[in-house]
mmCIF file of C-alpha atoms in Angstrom:
data_model
loop_
_atom_site.group_PDB
_atom_site.id
_atom_site.type_symbol
_atom_site.label_atom_id
_atom_site.label_comp_id
_atom_site.label_asym_id
_atom_site.label_seq_id
_atom_site.Cartn_x
_atom_site.Cartn_y
_atom_site.Cartn_z
ATOM 1 C CA MET R 19 0.000 0.000 0.000
ATOM 2 C CA PRO R 20 1.305 3.500 -0.785
ATOM 3 C CA SER R 21 2.092 5.793 2.121
ATOM 4 C CA TYR R 22 0.847 9.360 2.217
ATOM 5 C CA ASP R 23 2.108 12.552 3.782
ATOM 6 C CA VAL R 24 -1.196 13.314 5.476
ATOM 7 C CA GLU R 25 -0.187 16.774 6.637
ATOM 8 C CA ARG R 26 0.919 17.771 3.150
ATOM 9 C CA LEU R 27 -2.272 16.315 1.672
ATOM 10 C CA ARG R 28 -4.341 18.333 4.155
ATOM 11 C CA ARG R 29 -2.329 21.491 3.534
ATOM 12 C CA GLU R 30 -2.367 21.323 -0.280
ATOM 13 C CA GLU R 31 -5.765 19.797 -0.983
ATOM 14 C CA PHE R 32 -7.917 20.854 2.000
ATOM 15 C CA PRO R 33 -6.499 24.173 3.226
ATOM 16 C CA TRP R 34 -9.581 24.903 5.344
ATOM 17 C CA ALA R 35 -8.810 21.683 7.260
ATOM 18 C CA ALA R 36 -5.159 22.695 7.638
ATOM 19 C CA ALA R 37 -6.366 26.009 9.083
ATOM 20 C CA GLY R 38 -8.320 24.129 11.742
ATOM 21 C CA GLU R 39 -11.817 24.847 10.434
ATOM 22 C CA ALA R 40 -12.937 21.207 10.410
ATOM 23 C CA VAL R 41 -11.764 17.614 10.090
ATOM 24 C CA TYR R 42 -13.846 15.113 8.142
ATOM 25 C CA LEU R 43 -14.156 11.748 9.864
ATOM 26 C CA ASP R 44 -16.725 10.400 7.392
ATOM 27 C CA ALA R 45 -17.633 11.323 3.806
ATOM 28 C CA ALA R 46 -20.798 9.217 3.657
ATOM 29 C CA SER R 47 -23.008 12.252 3.033
ATOM 30 C CA THR R 48 -21.105 14.785 0.918
ATOM 31 C CA GLY R 49 -17.344 14.514 0.614
ATOM 32 C CA PRO R 50 -15.143 17.612 0.536
ATOM 33 C CA LEU R 51 -13.654 18.717 -2.779
ATOM 34 C CA PRO R 52 -9.848 18.729 -3.051
ATOM 35 C CA GLU R 53 -8.131 21.777 -4.516
ATOM 36 C CA ARG R 54 -7.129 19.754 -7.587
ATOM 37 C CA THR R 55 -10.786 19.083 -8.302
ATOM 38 C CA LEU R 56 -11.678 22.759 -8.061
ATOM 39 C CA ARG R 57 -8.804 23.627 -10.410
ATOM 40 C CA ALA R 58 -9.894 21.046 -12.966
ATOM 41 C CA GLN R 59 -13.474 22.308 -12.919
ATOM 42 C CA SER R 60 -12.360 25.914 -13.175
ATOM 43 C CA GLU R 61 -9.903 25.303 -16.017
ATOM 44 C CA PHE R 62 -12.497 23.450 -18.060
ATOM 45 C CA SER R 63 -15.195 26.070 -17.401
ATOM 46 C CA ARG R 64 -12.808 28.864 -18.310
ATOM 47 C CA LYS R 65 -12.255 27.290 -21.727
ATOM 48 C CA ARG R 66 -15.963 26.572 -22.080
ATOM 49 C CA ALA R 67 -16.675 30.265 -21.462
ATOM 50 C CA ALA R 68 -15.076 30.957 -24.863
ATOM 51 C CA PRO R 69 -16.125 27.857 -26.849
ATOM 52 C CA HIS R 70 -13.618 28.466 -29.650
ATOM 53 C CA ARG R 71 -10.861 27.748 -27.115
ATOM 54 C CA LEU R 72 -12.242 24.276 -26.356
ATOM 55 C CA SER R 73 -11.587 21.790 -29.133
ATOM 56 C CA HIS R 74 -13.765 18.768 -29.838
ATOM 57 C CA ASP R 75 -10.935 16.490 -28.714
ATOM 58 C CA GLU R 76 -10.393 18.410 -25.458
ATOM 59 C CA GLN R 77 -14.090 18.304 -24.671
ATOM 60 C CA PHE R 78 -14.646 14.589 -25.171
ATOM 61 C CA SER R 79 -11.251 13.439 -23.911
ATOM 62 C CA VAL R 80 -12.400 14.570 -20.448
ATOM 63 C CA LEU R 81 -15.067 11.863 -20.504
ATOM 64 C CA ASP R 82 -12.701 9.302 -22.032
ATOM 65 C CA ARG R 83 -10.191 9.873 -19.226
ATOM 66 C CA CYS R 84 -12.882 9.616 -16.576
ATOM 67 C CA ARG R 85 -14.107 6.252 -17.921
ATOM 68 C CA THR R 86 -10.535 4.937 -17.982
ATOM 69 C CA LEU R 87 -9.846 6.004 -14.398
ATOM 70 C CA VAL R 88 -13.142 4.608 -13.108
ATOM 71 C CA ALA R 89 -12.460 1.273 -14.815
ATOM 72 C CA GLU R 90 -9.022 1.104 -13.181
ATOM 73 C CA LEU R 91 -10.513 1.960 -9.792
ATOM 74 C CA VAL R 92 -13.057 -0.877 -9.754
ATOM 75 C CA GLY R 93 -11.165 -3.465 -11.818
ATOM 76 C CA ALA R 94 -13.408 -3.312 -14.885
ATOM 77 C CA GLU R 95 -12.965 -3.200 -18.627
ATOM 78 C CA GLU R 96 -13.362 0.343 -19.938
ATOM 79 C CA GLY R 97 -16.169 -0.649 -22.294
ATOM 80 C CA THR R 98 -18.320 -1.568 -19.298
ATOM 81 C CA ILE R 99 -18.387 1.962 -17.853
ATOM 82 C CA ALA R 100 -21.056 4.550 -18.614
ATOM 83 C CA LEU R 101 -20.742 7.961 -17.004
ATOM 84 C CA SER R 102 -23.888 9.117 -15.208
ATOM 85 C CA VAL R 103 -24.901 12.086 -13.093
ATOM 86 C CA ASN R 104 -25.958 10.094 -10.021
ATOM 87 C CA THR R 105 -26.604 6.649 -8.550
ATOM 88 C CA GLY R 106 -30.280 6.760 -9.467
ATOM 89 C CA ALA R 107 -29.444 6.795 -13.174
ATOM 90 C CA GLY R 108 -28.020 3.279 -12.948
ATOM 91 C CA ILE R 109 -30.801 1.952 -10.732
ATOM 92 C CA ASN R 110 -33.419 3.332 -13.127
ATOM 93 C CA LEU R 111 -31.613 1.703 -16.041
ATOM 94 C CA ALA R 112 -31.903 -1.655 -14.278
ATOM 95 C CA ALA R 113 -35.501 -1.166 -13.126
ATOM 96 C CA TRP R 114 -36.779 -0.161 -16.557
ATOM 97 C CA GLY R 115 -34.305 -1.978 -18.801
ATOM 98 C CA LEU R 116 -33.808 -5.501 -17.458
ATOM 99 C CA PRO R 117 -35.981 -8.221 -19.065
ATOM 100 C CA LEU R 118 -38.679 -8.386 -16.374
ATOM 101 C CA GLY R 119 -42.428 -8.739 -16.495
ATOM 102 C CA ALA R 120 -45.437 -10.451 -14.930
ATOM 103 C CA GLY R 121 -44.276 -13.177 -12.561
ATOM 104 C CA SER R 122 -40.823 -11.656 -12.011
ATOM 105 C CA VAL R 123 -39.812 -10.673 -8.478
ATOM 106 C CA VAL R 124 -37.240 -8.057 -7.477
ATOM 107 C CA VAL R 125 -35.795 -8.582 -3.994
ATOM 108 C CA ILE R 126 -34.678 -5.515 -2.008
ATOM 109 C CA PRO R 127 -33.570 -5.464 1.643
ATOM 110 C CA ASP R 128 -35.455 -3.130 3.948
ATOM 111 C CA ARG R 129 -33.809 0.117 5.141
ATOM 112 C CA GLU R 130 -32.395 0.850 1.685
ATOM 113 C CA PHE R 131 -31.840 4.428 0.551
ATOM 114 C CA PRO R 132 -34.886 5.512 -1.521
ATOM 115 C CA ALA R 133 -32.809 5.783 -4.730
ATOM 116 C CA ASN R 134 -32.721 1.969 -4.702
ATOM 117 C CA VAL R 135 -36.431 1.572 -3.968
ATOM 118 C CA TYR R 136 -38.580 4.098 -5.828
ATOM 119 C CA PRO R 137 -37.301 3.286 -9.347
ATOM 120 C CA TRP R 138 -38.225 -0.380 -8.806
ATOM 121 C CA MET R 139 -41.616 0.496 -7.353
ATOM 122 C CA ALA R 140 -42.445 2.827 -10.242
ATOM 123 C CA ALA R 141 -41.251 0.450 -12.957
ATOM 124 C CA ALA R 142 -43.063 -2.479 -11.325
ATOM 125 C CA LYS R 143 -46.415 -0.713 -11.732
ATOM 126 C CA VAL R 144 -45.881 -0.300 -15.456
ATOM 127 C CA ARG R 145 -44.046 -3.538 -16.222
ATOM 128 C CA GLU R 146 -46.181 -5.669 -13.892
ATOM 129 C CA TYR R 147 -43.431 -7.330 -11.891
ATOM 130 C CA ASP R 148 -43.351 -7.572 -8.095
ATOM 131 C CA VAL R 149 -41.048 -5.968 -5.538
ATOM 132 C CA ARG R 150 -40.376 -7.869 -2.338
ATOM 133 C CA ILE R 151 -38.878 -6.014 0.622
ATOM 134 C CA VAL R 152 -36.956 -8.329 2.977
ATOM 135 C CA PRO R 153 -37.413 -7.127 6.585
ATOM 136 C CA ALA R 154 -34.339 -5.965 8.465
ATOM 137 C CA ARG R 155 -33.083 -7.682 11.608
ATOM 138 C CA ASP R 156 -31.965 -5.532 14.532
ATOM 139 C CA GLY R 157 -32.068 -2.517 12.230
ATOM 140 C CA VAL R 158 -29.666 -3.860 9.603
ATOM 141 C CA MET R 159 -29.917 -6.017 6.511
ATOM 142 C CA ASP R 160 -30.807 -9.618 7.338
ATOM 143 C CA GLU R 161 -28.282 -11.246 5.042
ATOM 144 C CA GLU R 162 -29.502 -14.809 5.605
ATOM 145 C CA ALA R 163 -33.093 -13.806 4.858
ATOM 146 C CA VAL R 164 -31.893 -12.131 1.653
ATOM 147 C CA PHE R 165 -30.122 -15.335 0.626
ATOM 148 C CA ALA R 166 -33.284 -17.320 1.371
ATOM 149 C CA ALA R 167 -35.315 -14.919 -0.793
ATOM 150 C CA LEU R 168 -33.150 -15.811 -3.784
ATOM 151 C CA ASP R 169 -34.739 -19.271 -3.759
ATOM 152 C CA GLU R 170 -38.307 -17.973 -3.706
ATOM 153 C CA PRO R 171 -40.351 -18.572 -6.896
ATOM 154 C CA GLY R 172 -40.023 -15.840 -9.491
ATOM 155 C CA THR R 173 -36.957 -14.099 -8.037
ATOM 156 C CA ARG R 174 -35.114 -12.507 -10.964
ATOM 157 C CA VAL R 175 -33.230 -9.574 -9.398
ATOM 158 C CA LEU R 176 -31.486 -8.764 -6.136
ATOM 159 C CA SER R 177 -30.866 -5.045 -5.730
ATOM 160 C CA LEU R 178 -29.075 -3.779 -2.631
ATOM 161 C CA SER R 179 -26.534 -1.346 -1.242
ATOM 162 C CA TRP R 180 -22.955 -2.470 -0.810
ATOM 163 C CA VAL R 181 -22.800 -0.356 2.360
ATOM 164 C CA GLY R 182 -25.928 0.679 4.230
ATOM 165 C CA PHE R 183 -26.343 4.458 4.205
ATOM 166 C CA SER R 184 -27.649 4.722 7.791
ATOM 167 C CA THR R 185 -25.899 1.795 9.493
ATOM 168 C CA GLY R 186 -22.625 1.181 7.676
ATOM 169 C CA PHE R 187 -23.503 -2.510 7.278
ATOM 170 C CA VAL R 188 -21.264 -3.999 4.570
ATOM 171 C CA ALA R 189 -22.892 -6.630 2.379
ATOM 172 C CA ASP R 190 -20.801 -9.645 1.360
ATOM 173 C CA LEU R 191 -20.770 -8.932 -2.381
ATOM 174 C CA GLN R 192 -18.601 -11.921 -3.240
ATOM 175 C CA ARG R 193 -20.938 -14.394 -1.552
ATOM 176 C CA LEU R 194 -24.027 -12.667 -2.913
ATOM 177 C CA SER R 195 -22.540 -12.637 -6.404
ATOM 178 C CA GLU R 196 -21.858 -16.360 -6.312
ATOM 179 C CA ALA R 197 -25.368 -17.080 -5.019
ATOM 180 C CA CYS R 198 -27.002 -14.941 -7.712
ATOM 181 C CA ARG R 199 -24.922 -16.506 -10.485
ATOM 182 C CA ALA R 200 -25.854 -20.005 -9.322
ATOM 183 C CA ARG R 201 -29.555 -19.102 -9.486
ATOM 184 C CA ASP R 202 -29.458 -16.977 -12.658
ATOM 185 C CA VAL R 203 -30.551 -13.900 -10.674
ATOM 186 C CA TRP R 204 -29.452 -10.424 -11.768
ATOM 187 C CA LEU R 205 -27.368 -8.617 -9.124
ATOM 188 C CA VAL R 206 -27.733 -4.821 -8.973
ATOM 189 C CA VAL R 207 -25.636 -2.851 -6.488
ATOM 190 C CA ASP R 208 -25.890 0.701 -5.187
ATOM 191 C CA ALA R 209 -22.191 1.269 -4.475
ATOM 192 C CA ILE R 210 -22.074 4.967 -3.598
ATOM 193 C CA GLN R 211 -21.284 4.339 0.068
ATOM 194 C CA GLY R 212 -18.464 1.897 -0.710
ATOM 195 C CA VAL R 213 -16.500 2.893 -3.815
ATOM 196 C CA GLY R 214 -13.511 4.953 -2.784
ATOM 197 C CA VAL R 215 -13.211 3.604 0.753
ATOM 198 C CA LEU R 216 -13.465 -0.182 0.285
ATOM 199 C CA PRO R 217 -11.557 -2.226 -2.303
ATOM 200 C CA LEU R 218 -13.522 -3.668 -5.213
ATOM 201 C CA ASP R 219 -12.358 -5.808 -8.128
ATOM 202 C CA LEU R 220 -15.143 -6.515 -10.600
ATOM 203 C CA ARG R 221 -12.952 -9.092 -12.335
ATOM 204 C CA THR R 222 -13.419 -11.393 -9.351
ATOM 205 C CA THR R 223 -16.723 -10.136 -7.918
ATOM 206 C CA GLN R 224 -19.273 -10.423 -10.683
ATOM 207 C CA ILE R 225 -22.019 -7.827 -10.496
ATOM 208 C CA ASP R 226 -24.474 -7.246 -13.331
ATOM 209 C CA LEU R 227 -25.012 -3.532 -12.759
ATOM 210 C CA LEU R 228 -23.266 -1.264 -10.271
ATOM 211 C CA ALA R 229 -24.391 2.340 -9.801
ATOM 212 C CA CYS R 230 -22.309 4.999 -8.071
ATOM 213 C CA GLY R 231 -22.513 8.752 -7.633
ATOM 214 C CA GLY R 232 -19.220 10.555 -7.146
ATOM 215 C CA GLN R 233 -20.000 13.050 -4.385
ATOM 216 C CA LYS R 234 -19.255 10.869 -1.366
ATOM 217 C CA TRP R 235 -16.022 8.886 -0.911
ATOM 218 C CA LEU R 236 -14.806 9.792 -4.417
ATOM 219 C CA LEU R 237 -14.739 13.448 -3.296
ATOM 220 C CA SER R 238 -16.185 14.509 -6.633
ATOM 221 C CA PRO R 239 -18.656 17.206 -7.698
ATOM 222 C CA TRP R 240 -22.397 16.794 -7.560
ATOM 223 C CA GLY R 241 -23.582 15.640 -10.970
ATOM 224 C CA SER R 242 -20.754 13.144 -11.502
ATOM 225 C CA GLY R 243 -20.840 9.360 -11.197
ATOM 226 C CA PHE R 244 -20.869 6.154 -13.205
ATOM 227 C CA THR R 245 -22.763 2.976 -14.014
ATOM 228 C CA TYR R 246 -20.941 -0.309 -14.552
ATOM 229 C CA VAL R 247 -22.660 -2.885 -16.777
ATOM 230 C CA HIS R 248 -21.355 -6.454 -16.901
ATOM 231 C CA PRO R 249 -20.962 -7.820 -20.457
ATOM 232 C CA ARG R 250 -23.650 -10.445 -19.818
ATOM 233 C CA ALA R 251 -26.143 -7.676 -19.029
ATOM 234 C CA LEU R 252 -25.169 -5.394 -21.885
ATOM 235 C CA ASP R 253 -27.549 -6.728 -24.524
ATOM 236 C CA ALA R 254 -30.232 -7.679 -21.998
ATOM 237 C CA LEU R 255 -30.697 -4.021 -21.015
ATOM 238 C CA GLU R 256 -32.677 -1.698 -23.223
ATOM 239 C CA PRO R 257 -31.302 1.878 -23.147
ATOM 240 C CA GLN R 258 -33.765 3.952 -21.133
ATOM 241 C CA PRO R 259 -34.100 6.759 -22.125
ATOM 242 C CA VAL R 260 -32.355 6.912 -25.495
ATOM 243 C CA SER R 261 -29.489 9.359 -26.038
ATOM 244 C CA TRP R 262 -28.452 10.610 -29.468
ATOM 245 C CA MET R 263 -24.846 9.601 -28.722
ATOM 246 C CA GLY R 264 -25.810 6.098 -27.632
ATOM 247 C CA VAL R 265 -25.561 4.798 -31.188
ATOM 248 C CA ARG R 266 -22.578 3.584 -33.144
ATOM 249 C CA GLY R 267 -21.101 6.251 -35.403
ATOM 250 C CA SER R 268 -22.382 9.224 -33.407
ATOM 251 C CA ASP R 269 -18.823 10.419 -32.764
ATOM 252 C CA ASP R 270 -18.728 11.381 -36.451
ATOM 253 C CA PHE R 271 -20.676 14.627 -36.472
ATOM 254 C CA SER R 272 -20.679 14.697 -40.279
ATOM 255 C CA SER R 273 -23.084 11.721 -40.419
ATOM 256 C CA LEU R 274 -25.582 12.597 -37.687
ATOM 257 C CA VAL R 275 -28.592 12.582 -40.006
ATOM 258 C CA ASP R 276 -27.938 9.070 -41.332
ATOM 259 C CA TYR R 277 -30.199 7.813 -38.487
ATOM 260 C CA ASP R 278 -28.833 4.341 -37.815
ATOM 261 C CA LEU R 279 -30.224 3.001 -34.518
ATOM 262 C CA THR R 280 -27.372 0.564 -33.904
ATOM 263 C CA TRP R 281 -26.178 0.754 -30.319
ATOM 264 C CA ARG R 282 -22.566 1.312 -29.396
ATOM 265 C CA ASP R 283 -20.701 -1.877 -28.558
ATOM 266 C CA GLY R 284 -20.167 -1.007 -24.879
ATOM 267 C CA ALA R 285 -21.892 0.643 -21.958
ATOM 268 C CA ARG R 286 -21.663 4.099 -23.528
ATOM 269 C CA ARG R 287 -24.991 3.291 -25.179
ATOM 270 C CA PHE R 288 -26.523 4.118 -21.787
ATOM 271 C CA GLU R 289 -24.862 7.529 -21.315
ATOM 272 C CA GLN R 290 -27.179 10.543 -21.376
ATOM 273 C CA ILE R 291 -25.343 13.228 -23.338
ATOM 274 C CA THR R 292 -24.947 16.095 -22.621
ATOM 275 C CA VAL R 293 -23.437 15.471 -19.186
ATOM 276 C CA PRO R 294 -21.730 18.173 -17.069
ATOM 277 C CA PHE R 295 -18.265 17.964 -18.617
ATOM 278 C CA GLN R 296 -16.750 20.329 -16.063
ATOM 279 C CA ASP R 297 -17.855 18.083 -13.209
ATOM 280 C CA PHE R 298 -16.367 15.010 -14.839
ATOM 281 C CA ALA R 299 -13.144 16.957 -15.293
ATOM 282 C CA GLY R 300 -13.263 17.421 -11.528
ATOM 283 C CA MET R 301 -14.116 13.782 -10.892
ATOM 284 C CA ALA R 302 -11.184 12.619 -13.019
#
């Protein structure tokens, strides 16, 4: 593990902390922004203020770099990363895009943050599947009851938080992943409370869709985040809603009116352009 000069990090990146204003013990709500993030946002916005100073390559390379860095962080292939403005974007993609219908059951532990509940409830009304809430035990996720729910008739999806937002309970993603794979159940994870503080390697822990906003442990601006889509889920998910840059060939602005609805090969088919480029510059 690398070692850090904590005092230098505090002095250079969080000068208000170095001055004694505050010390963050937990970034589970809104993480502070390092000075380097503020500089990156400012530099991009300054160029954007005079659009002729911001080339096409400079603009879109910001997003390319962010996808690359996110993939490295979570141990994923770059083509599996779609940038998104919050966690809810990924959960909504799963709730509305996975192949579910009458007779399907989505299992969710109780005490989840609403971003991992309301999209499923809303989509279930329209798509006619069922949502089953597994009661908590002693105020935290009852992991054994969740495992038991995987064997209930009709269970097609397990959607849960890696780390509980109000309790800090850490779900055993490796064990849950293996159980879901064995039962052909989709695994959807709200990872915003875990990514950046706990290690994750998606090459060994197989998750079908992982959604993460950047404003907590990643110390990134509001409006930045990502959705990871496992290759097995890529073609099972219908892009919801459809973005004009979700199709193959849309990088070539000279052929925009050819109208070929062929999706990109990777997860970028799910990105909703235009995203806040300046915030992804900060996230990177």
